[in-house]
Each structure stands twice: as structure tokens, then as C-alpha cells.
XYZ file of C-alpha atoms in Angstrom:
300
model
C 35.659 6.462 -17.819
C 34.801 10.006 -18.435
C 32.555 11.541 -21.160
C 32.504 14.840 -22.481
C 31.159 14.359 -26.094
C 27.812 13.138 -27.591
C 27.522 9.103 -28.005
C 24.982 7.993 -30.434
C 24.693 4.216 -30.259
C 22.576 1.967 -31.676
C 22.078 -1.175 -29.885
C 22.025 -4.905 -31.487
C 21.751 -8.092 -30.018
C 22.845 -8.459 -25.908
C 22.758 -12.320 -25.294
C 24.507 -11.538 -22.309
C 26.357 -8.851 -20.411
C 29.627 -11.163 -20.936
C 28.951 -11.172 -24.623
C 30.410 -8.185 -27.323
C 28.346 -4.909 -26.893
C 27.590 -4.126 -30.548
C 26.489 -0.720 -30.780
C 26.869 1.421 -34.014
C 28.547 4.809 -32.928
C 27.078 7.651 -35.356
C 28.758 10.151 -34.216
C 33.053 11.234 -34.982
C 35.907 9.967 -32.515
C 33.357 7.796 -30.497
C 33.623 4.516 -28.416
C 30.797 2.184 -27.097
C 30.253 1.787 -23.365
C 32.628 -0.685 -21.866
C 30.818 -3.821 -20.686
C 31.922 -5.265 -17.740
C 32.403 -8.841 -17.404
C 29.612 -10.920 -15.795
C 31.374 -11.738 -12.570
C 31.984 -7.952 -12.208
C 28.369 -6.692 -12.331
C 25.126 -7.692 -11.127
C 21.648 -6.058 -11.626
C 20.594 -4.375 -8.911
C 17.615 -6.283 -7.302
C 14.378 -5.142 -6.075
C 14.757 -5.201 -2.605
C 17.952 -3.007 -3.091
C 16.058 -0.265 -5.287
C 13.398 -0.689 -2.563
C 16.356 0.392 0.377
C 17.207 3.166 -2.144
C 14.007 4.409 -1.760
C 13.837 4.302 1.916
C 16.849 6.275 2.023
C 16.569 8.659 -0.726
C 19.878 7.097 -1.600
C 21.844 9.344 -4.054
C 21.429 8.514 -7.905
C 24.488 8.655 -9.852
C 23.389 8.786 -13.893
C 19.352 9.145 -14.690
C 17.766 7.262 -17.690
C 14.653 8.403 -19.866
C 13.252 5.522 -21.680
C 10.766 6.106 -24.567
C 9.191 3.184 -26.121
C 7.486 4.445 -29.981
C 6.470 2.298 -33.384
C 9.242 3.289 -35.903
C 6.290 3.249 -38.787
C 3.748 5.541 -36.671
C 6.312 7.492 -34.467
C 9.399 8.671 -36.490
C 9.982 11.548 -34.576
C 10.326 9.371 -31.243
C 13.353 7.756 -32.087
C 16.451 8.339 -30.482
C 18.301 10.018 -33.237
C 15.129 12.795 -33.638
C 14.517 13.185 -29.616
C 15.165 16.856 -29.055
C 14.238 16.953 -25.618
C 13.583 14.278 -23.050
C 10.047 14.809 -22.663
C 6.981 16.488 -25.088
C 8.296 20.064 -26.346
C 5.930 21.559 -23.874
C 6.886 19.890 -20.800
C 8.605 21.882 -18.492
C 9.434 18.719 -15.788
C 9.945 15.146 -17.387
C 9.944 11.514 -15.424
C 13.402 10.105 -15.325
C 14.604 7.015 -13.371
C 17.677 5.794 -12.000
C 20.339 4.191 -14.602
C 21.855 2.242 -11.729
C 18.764 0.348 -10.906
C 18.480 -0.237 -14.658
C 21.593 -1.737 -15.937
C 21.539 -5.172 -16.652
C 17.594 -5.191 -17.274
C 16.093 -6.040 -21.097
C 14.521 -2.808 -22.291
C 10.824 -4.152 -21.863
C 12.025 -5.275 -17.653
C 13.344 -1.392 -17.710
C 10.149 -0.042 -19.247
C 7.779 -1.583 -17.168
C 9.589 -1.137 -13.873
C 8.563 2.235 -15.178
C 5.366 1.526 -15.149
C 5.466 1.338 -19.007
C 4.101 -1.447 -20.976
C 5.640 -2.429 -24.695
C 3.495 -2.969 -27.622
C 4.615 -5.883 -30.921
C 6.582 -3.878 -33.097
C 7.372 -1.112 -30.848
C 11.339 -0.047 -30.069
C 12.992 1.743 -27.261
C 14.357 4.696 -26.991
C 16.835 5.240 -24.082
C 18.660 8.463 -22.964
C 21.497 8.276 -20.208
C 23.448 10.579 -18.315
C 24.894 11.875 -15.678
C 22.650 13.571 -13.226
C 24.076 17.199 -12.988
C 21.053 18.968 -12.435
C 18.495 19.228 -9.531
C 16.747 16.263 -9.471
C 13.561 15.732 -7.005
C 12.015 12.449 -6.035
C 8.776 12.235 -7.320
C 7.314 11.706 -3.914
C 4.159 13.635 -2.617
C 6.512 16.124 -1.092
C 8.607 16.472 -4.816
C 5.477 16.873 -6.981
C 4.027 19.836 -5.172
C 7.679 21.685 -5.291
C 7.405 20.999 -8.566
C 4.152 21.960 -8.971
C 4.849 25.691 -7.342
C 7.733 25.689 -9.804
C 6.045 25.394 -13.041
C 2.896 27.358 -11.521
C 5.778 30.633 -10.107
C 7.278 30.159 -14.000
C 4.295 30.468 -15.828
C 2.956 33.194 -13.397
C -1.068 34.341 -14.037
C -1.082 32.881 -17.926
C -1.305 29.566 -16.517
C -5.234 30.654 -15.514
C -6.208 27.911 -12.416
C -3.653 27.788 -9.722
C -3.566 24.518 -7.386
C -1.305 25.965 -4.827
C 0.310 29.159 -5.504
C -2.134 32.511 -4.469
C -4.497 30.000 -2.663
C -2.994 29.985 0.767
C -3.370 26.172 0.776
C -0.119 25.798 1.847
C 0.694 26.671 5.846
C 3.699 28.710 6.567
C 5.320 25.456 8.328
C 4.623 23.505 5.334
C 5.560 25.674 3.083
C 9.222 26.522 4.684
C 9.531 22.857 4.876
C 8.883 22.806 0.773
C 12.250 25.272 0.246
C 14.265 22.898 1.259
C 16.177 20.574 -1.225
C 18.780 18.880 0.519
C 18.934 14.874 -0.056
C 17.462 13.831 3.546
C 14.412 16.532 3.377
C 13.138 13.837 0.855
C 13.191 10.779 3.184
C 9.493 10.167 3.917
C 11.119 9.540 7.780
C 11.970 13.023 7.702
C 8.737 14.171 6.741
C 6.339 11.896 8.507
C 3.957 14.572 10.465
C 3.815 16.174 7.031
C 3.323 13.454 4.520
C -0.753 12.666 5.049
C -1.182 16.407 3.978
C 1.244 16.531 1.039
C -0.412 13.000 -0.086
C -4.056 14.733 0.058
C -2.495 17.652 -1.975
C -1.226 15.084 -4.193
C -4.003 13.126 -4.804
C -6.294 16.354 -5.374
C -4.102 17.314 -8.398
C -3.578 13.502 -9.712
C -7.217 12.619 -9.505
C -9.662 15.514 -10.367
C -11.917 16.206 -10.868
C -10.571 17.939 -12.986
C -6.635 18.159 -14.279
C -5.115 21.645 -12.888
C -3.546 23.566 -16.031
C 0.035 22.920 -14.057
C -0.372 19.187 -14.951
C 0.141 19.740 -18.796
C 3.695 21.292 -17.948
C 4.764 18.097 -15.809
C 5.607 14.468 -16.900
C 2.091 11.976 -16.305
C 1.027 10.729 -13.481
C -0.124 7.394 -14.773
C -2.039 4.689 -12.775
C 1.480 3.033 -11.325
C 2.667 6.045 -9.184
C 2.681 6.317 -5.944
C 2.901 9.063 -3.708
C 5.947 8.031 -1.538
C 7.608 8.164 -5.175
C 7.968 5.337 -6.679
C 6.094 3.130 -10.310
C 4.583 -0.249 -9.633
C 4.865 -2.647 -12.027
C 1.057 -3.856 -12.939
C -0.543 -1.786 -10.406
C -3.701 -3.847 -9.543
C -6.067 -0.952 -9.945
C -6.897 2.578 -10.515
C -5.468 4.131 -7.119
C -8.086 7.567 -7.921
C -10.682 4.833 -6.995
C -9.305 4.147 -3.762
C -10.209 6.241 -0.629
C -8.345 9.007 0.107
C -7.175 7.494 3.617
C -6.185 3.966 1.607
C -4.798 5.826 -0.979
C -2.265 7.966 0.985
C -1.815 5.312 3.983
C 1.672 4.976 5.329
C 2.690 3.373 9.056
C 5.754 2.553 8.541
C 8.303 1.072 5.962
C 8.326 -2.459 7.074
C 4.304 -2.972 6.593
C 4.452 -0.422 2.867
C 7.306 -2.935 1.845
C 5.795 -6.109 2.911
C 2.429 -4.922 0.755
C 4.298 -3.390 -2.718
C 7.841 -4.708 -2.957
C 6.515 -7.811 -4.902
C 5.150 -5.062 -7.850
C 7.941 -2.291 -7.241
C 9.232 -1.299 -10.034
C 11.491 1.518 -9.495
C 12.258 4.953 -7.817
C 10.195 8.248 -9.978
C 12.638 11.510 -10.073
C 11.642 14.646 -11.885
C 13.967 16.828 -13.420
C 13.960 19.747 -15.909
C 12.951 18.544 -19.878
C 16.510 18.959 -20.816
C 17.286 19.401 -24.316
C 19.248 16.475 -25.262
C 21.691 17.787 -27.412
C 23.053 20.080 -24.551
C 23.325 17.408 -21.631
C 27.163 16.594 -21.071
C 28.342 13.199 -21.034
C 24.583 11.777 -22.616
C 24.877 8.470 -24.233
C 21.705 7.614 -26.627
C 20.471 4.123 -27.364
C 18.317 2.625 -29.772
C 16.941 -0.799 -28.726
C 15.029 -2.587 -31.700
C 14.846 -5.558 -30.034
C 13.962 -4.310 -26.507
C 12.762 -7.621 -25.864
C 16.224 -9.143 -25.866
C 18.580 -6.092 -25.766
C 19.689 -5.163 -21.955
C 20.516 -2.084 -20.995
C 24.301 -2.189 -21.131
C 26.715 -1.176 -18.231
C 28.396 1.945 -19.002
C 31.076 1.583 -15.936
C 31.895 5.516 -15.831
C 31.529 7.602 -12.655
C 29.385 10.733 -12.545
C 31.834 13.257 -11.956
């Protein structure tokens, strides 16, 4: 099904994905999401998110969830969101819908490595992803980073990479390139220790780089090969720099963090909401119980 036009929908009770989606459209000449019928669709599982990541498979529609207290937070709800991150963000966290659907909207938050308070509700912004998108890998964040530091030229004051030379003409030639397989962490192997040590300088200090209040936050569950863990066991800024960026190979990285994977990071531009075609907004205020509902449209 195809989308052209602005969906408001507030969510109420999902028992199941075979029960009636009951969603209260708020805006004219609009239908809810079709569900499909249980036998038809499964949540995607861990280990296949996990081969998604290996891949740098391609991501269909993005979601941006927000959890906020309706008493404290007003102007987080989903009605009032202008944009899908803070006003001043330049490059917001999103994850992939498809390895969402089918999840409550406390599972979906903290496979983002979000944790709900009592009382709070959800917040959830989906669309198609029409935009470039970059996997929030080591090798994502600092093209990102030279983004927002090449926008906001000299007023930014402290540069982390650009008019420092820390970059080497091979690496940063490699950093132009934004094709889907210059993401996959095979592709970039030789380069990845160096990117990770550039990553972890700007994540952990000692002190944040002024480029860091125009990009989404790096909270405790990221990881540099770009993905949130769910409960991350500790504060990986205390870890060692070589523990900290260590990567053999796939098979040993999955054996040690598929069991508290959460799900792939991507950052893309702090879109305003009101201008992103085909966006579907969802309140869930009972993310506890509410699942995030299968839209069953393509992208295109």
C-alpha cells in the first residue's frame, strides 16, 4: 500500500497482531495500517537483525521512538513532535522499522538502548527511508561528524577532525564514499581499529567536542561497529581502548553480544516531521502492551 499523505494514529490496545488495530486517525481521508494476519508475519528475530548488520543489509522504512511523561513532557508527544530529534540537532538516531514490527513499544525502546519509566508513553515516528541514511558504525559517525563540523564551518570553535589533518589522505578518500557495501565492517577491516580510536576519542572525552551537541547521543549501549545493546553491562569509556574497539572477526563479536543485541543504529538528517512523505505517527499509552503494528506497504 502506498502513502502519500500524513497519518496521525493513536494507538489502543494490541492483544495480538491477529487482533483489530484500533488506532484513532486525526487527520481527513485517512486509514490505519493494515495488520497482517498472524500466520503472515513474524517478528524479525535477533539473530536475523544480527545478519543485517553483518551485511549492511538495506533498510526499507526507519522508526524514531521517543518515550516522554504526558504530565512533565507535553511537547514530546507525537501530535507536538516537530522534528525527529531536539530543535538543534542537526543528525538524529533512527532504527530500522523492519526489525521493529511486531515488538511491544518498551521491547522496541530498549532494543534501542532505551529504558521506560511508570507512567511514561511512546512516541513513534515511521517512514519510509528516502534520504541518506548512514550506519552509525565507527566509520558513519566520523562522516557525520565532518558533516556537521564542514556545515557549521569556524562558529562551531573546537574541531575534532576537520583542519586537524587527523585524517590520512587514504582514510579520508575512503570516508567519501557512501555506497551500501563501503559500510560493511568486512570492507573496511584494515581501517576500522583507527576509525574506532577516532570514535572513542569523541564518545569518551575528556571532554565532549562542540560537534557532539549537533548529533543524536551516544549513550552507554552503542557500539562502534553500529549497533545498541540492550543492558550493556558497563560503561564501555571505562574499558581500554584495545577492549573497547576489539574486532577479529564476526563469528567470535556475535558469539560475545548477540545475547544483548538490540538493534542496528542509523543516523540520518533531523527531518522535520511534517515534511517527510508517507510518515505514519503513533502514540502508544500503553507501550507496555501496545506492539508496534505492521504497516505492510513497500518503500517505493
Amino acid at each position: 500500500m502506498k502513502i502519500s499523505s500524513t497519518r496521525l494514529l493513536r494507538s489502543a490496545l494490541f492483544a495480538s497482531l491477529a487482533a483489530a488495530v484500533i488506532l484513532a486517525a486525526v487527520a481527513i481521508g485517512l486509514a490505519p495500517p493494515r495488520p497482517a494476519p498472524t500466520p503472515a508475519f513474524a517478528r524479525m528475530s535477533a539473530t536475523q537483525a544480527w545478519a543485517n548488520l553483518e551485511s549492511n543489509a538495506s533498510v526499507g522504512h526507519l522508526i524514531r521512538l521517543v518515550a516522554y511523561d504526558p504530565q512533565k513532557e507535553p511537547g514530546l508527544a507525537i501530535d507536538r513532535l516537530a522534528r525527529l530529534g531536539p530543535p538543534d540537532q542537526l543528525y538524529s538516531f533512527v532504527a530500522s522499522y523492519e526489525e521493529m514490527a511486531g515488538y511491544t513499544a518498551k521491547q522496541a525502546l530498549e532494543k534501542n538502548g532505551l529504558r521506560l519509566s511508570k507512567g511514561q508513553h511512546v512516541s513513534a515516528v515511521i517512514f519510509p527511508r528516502r534520504t541518506e541514511l548512514y550506519p552509525a558504525n565507527a566509520r558513519g559517525l566520523l562522516q557525520i561528524i565532518r558533516a556537521v563540523e564542514q556545515e557549521k564551518g569556524e562558529a562551531i570553535g573546537e574541531r575534532f577532525l576537520e583542519g586537524r589533518d587527523v585524517l590520512t589522505p587514504a582514510e579520508l578518500k575512503d570516508l567519501q564514499s557512501t555506497d551500501i557495501a563501503s559500510y560493511r565492517v568486512s570492507d573496511f577491516r584494515d581501517l576500522y581499529p583507527r576509525y574506532c580510536e577516532l570514535a572513542r576519542q569523541f564518545n569518551c572525552g575528556p571532554a565532549p567536542y562542540p560537534a557532539s551537541r549537533f548529533i543524536g547521543s551516544l549513550y552507554h549501549d552503542w557500539h562502534p561497529l553500529g549497533f545498541s545493546q540492550i543492558d550493556p553491562p558497563r560503561d564501555p569509556c571505562t574499558l581500554p581502548p584495545a577492549q573497547y574497539c576489539a574486532f577479529v572477526d564476526w563469528t567470535k563479536t556475535r558469539a560475545e553480544f548477540l545475547p544483548r543485541f538490540g538493534s542496528r543504529a542509523f543516523l540520518t538528517r533531523n527531518l522535520e516531521i511534517a515534511k517527510i512523505p508517507g510518515r505514519i505517527l503513533i502514540d502508544f499509552d500503553q507501550p507496555e502492551r501496545q506492539i508496534i503494528p505492521y504497516i505492510g506497504m513497500p518503500a517505493d
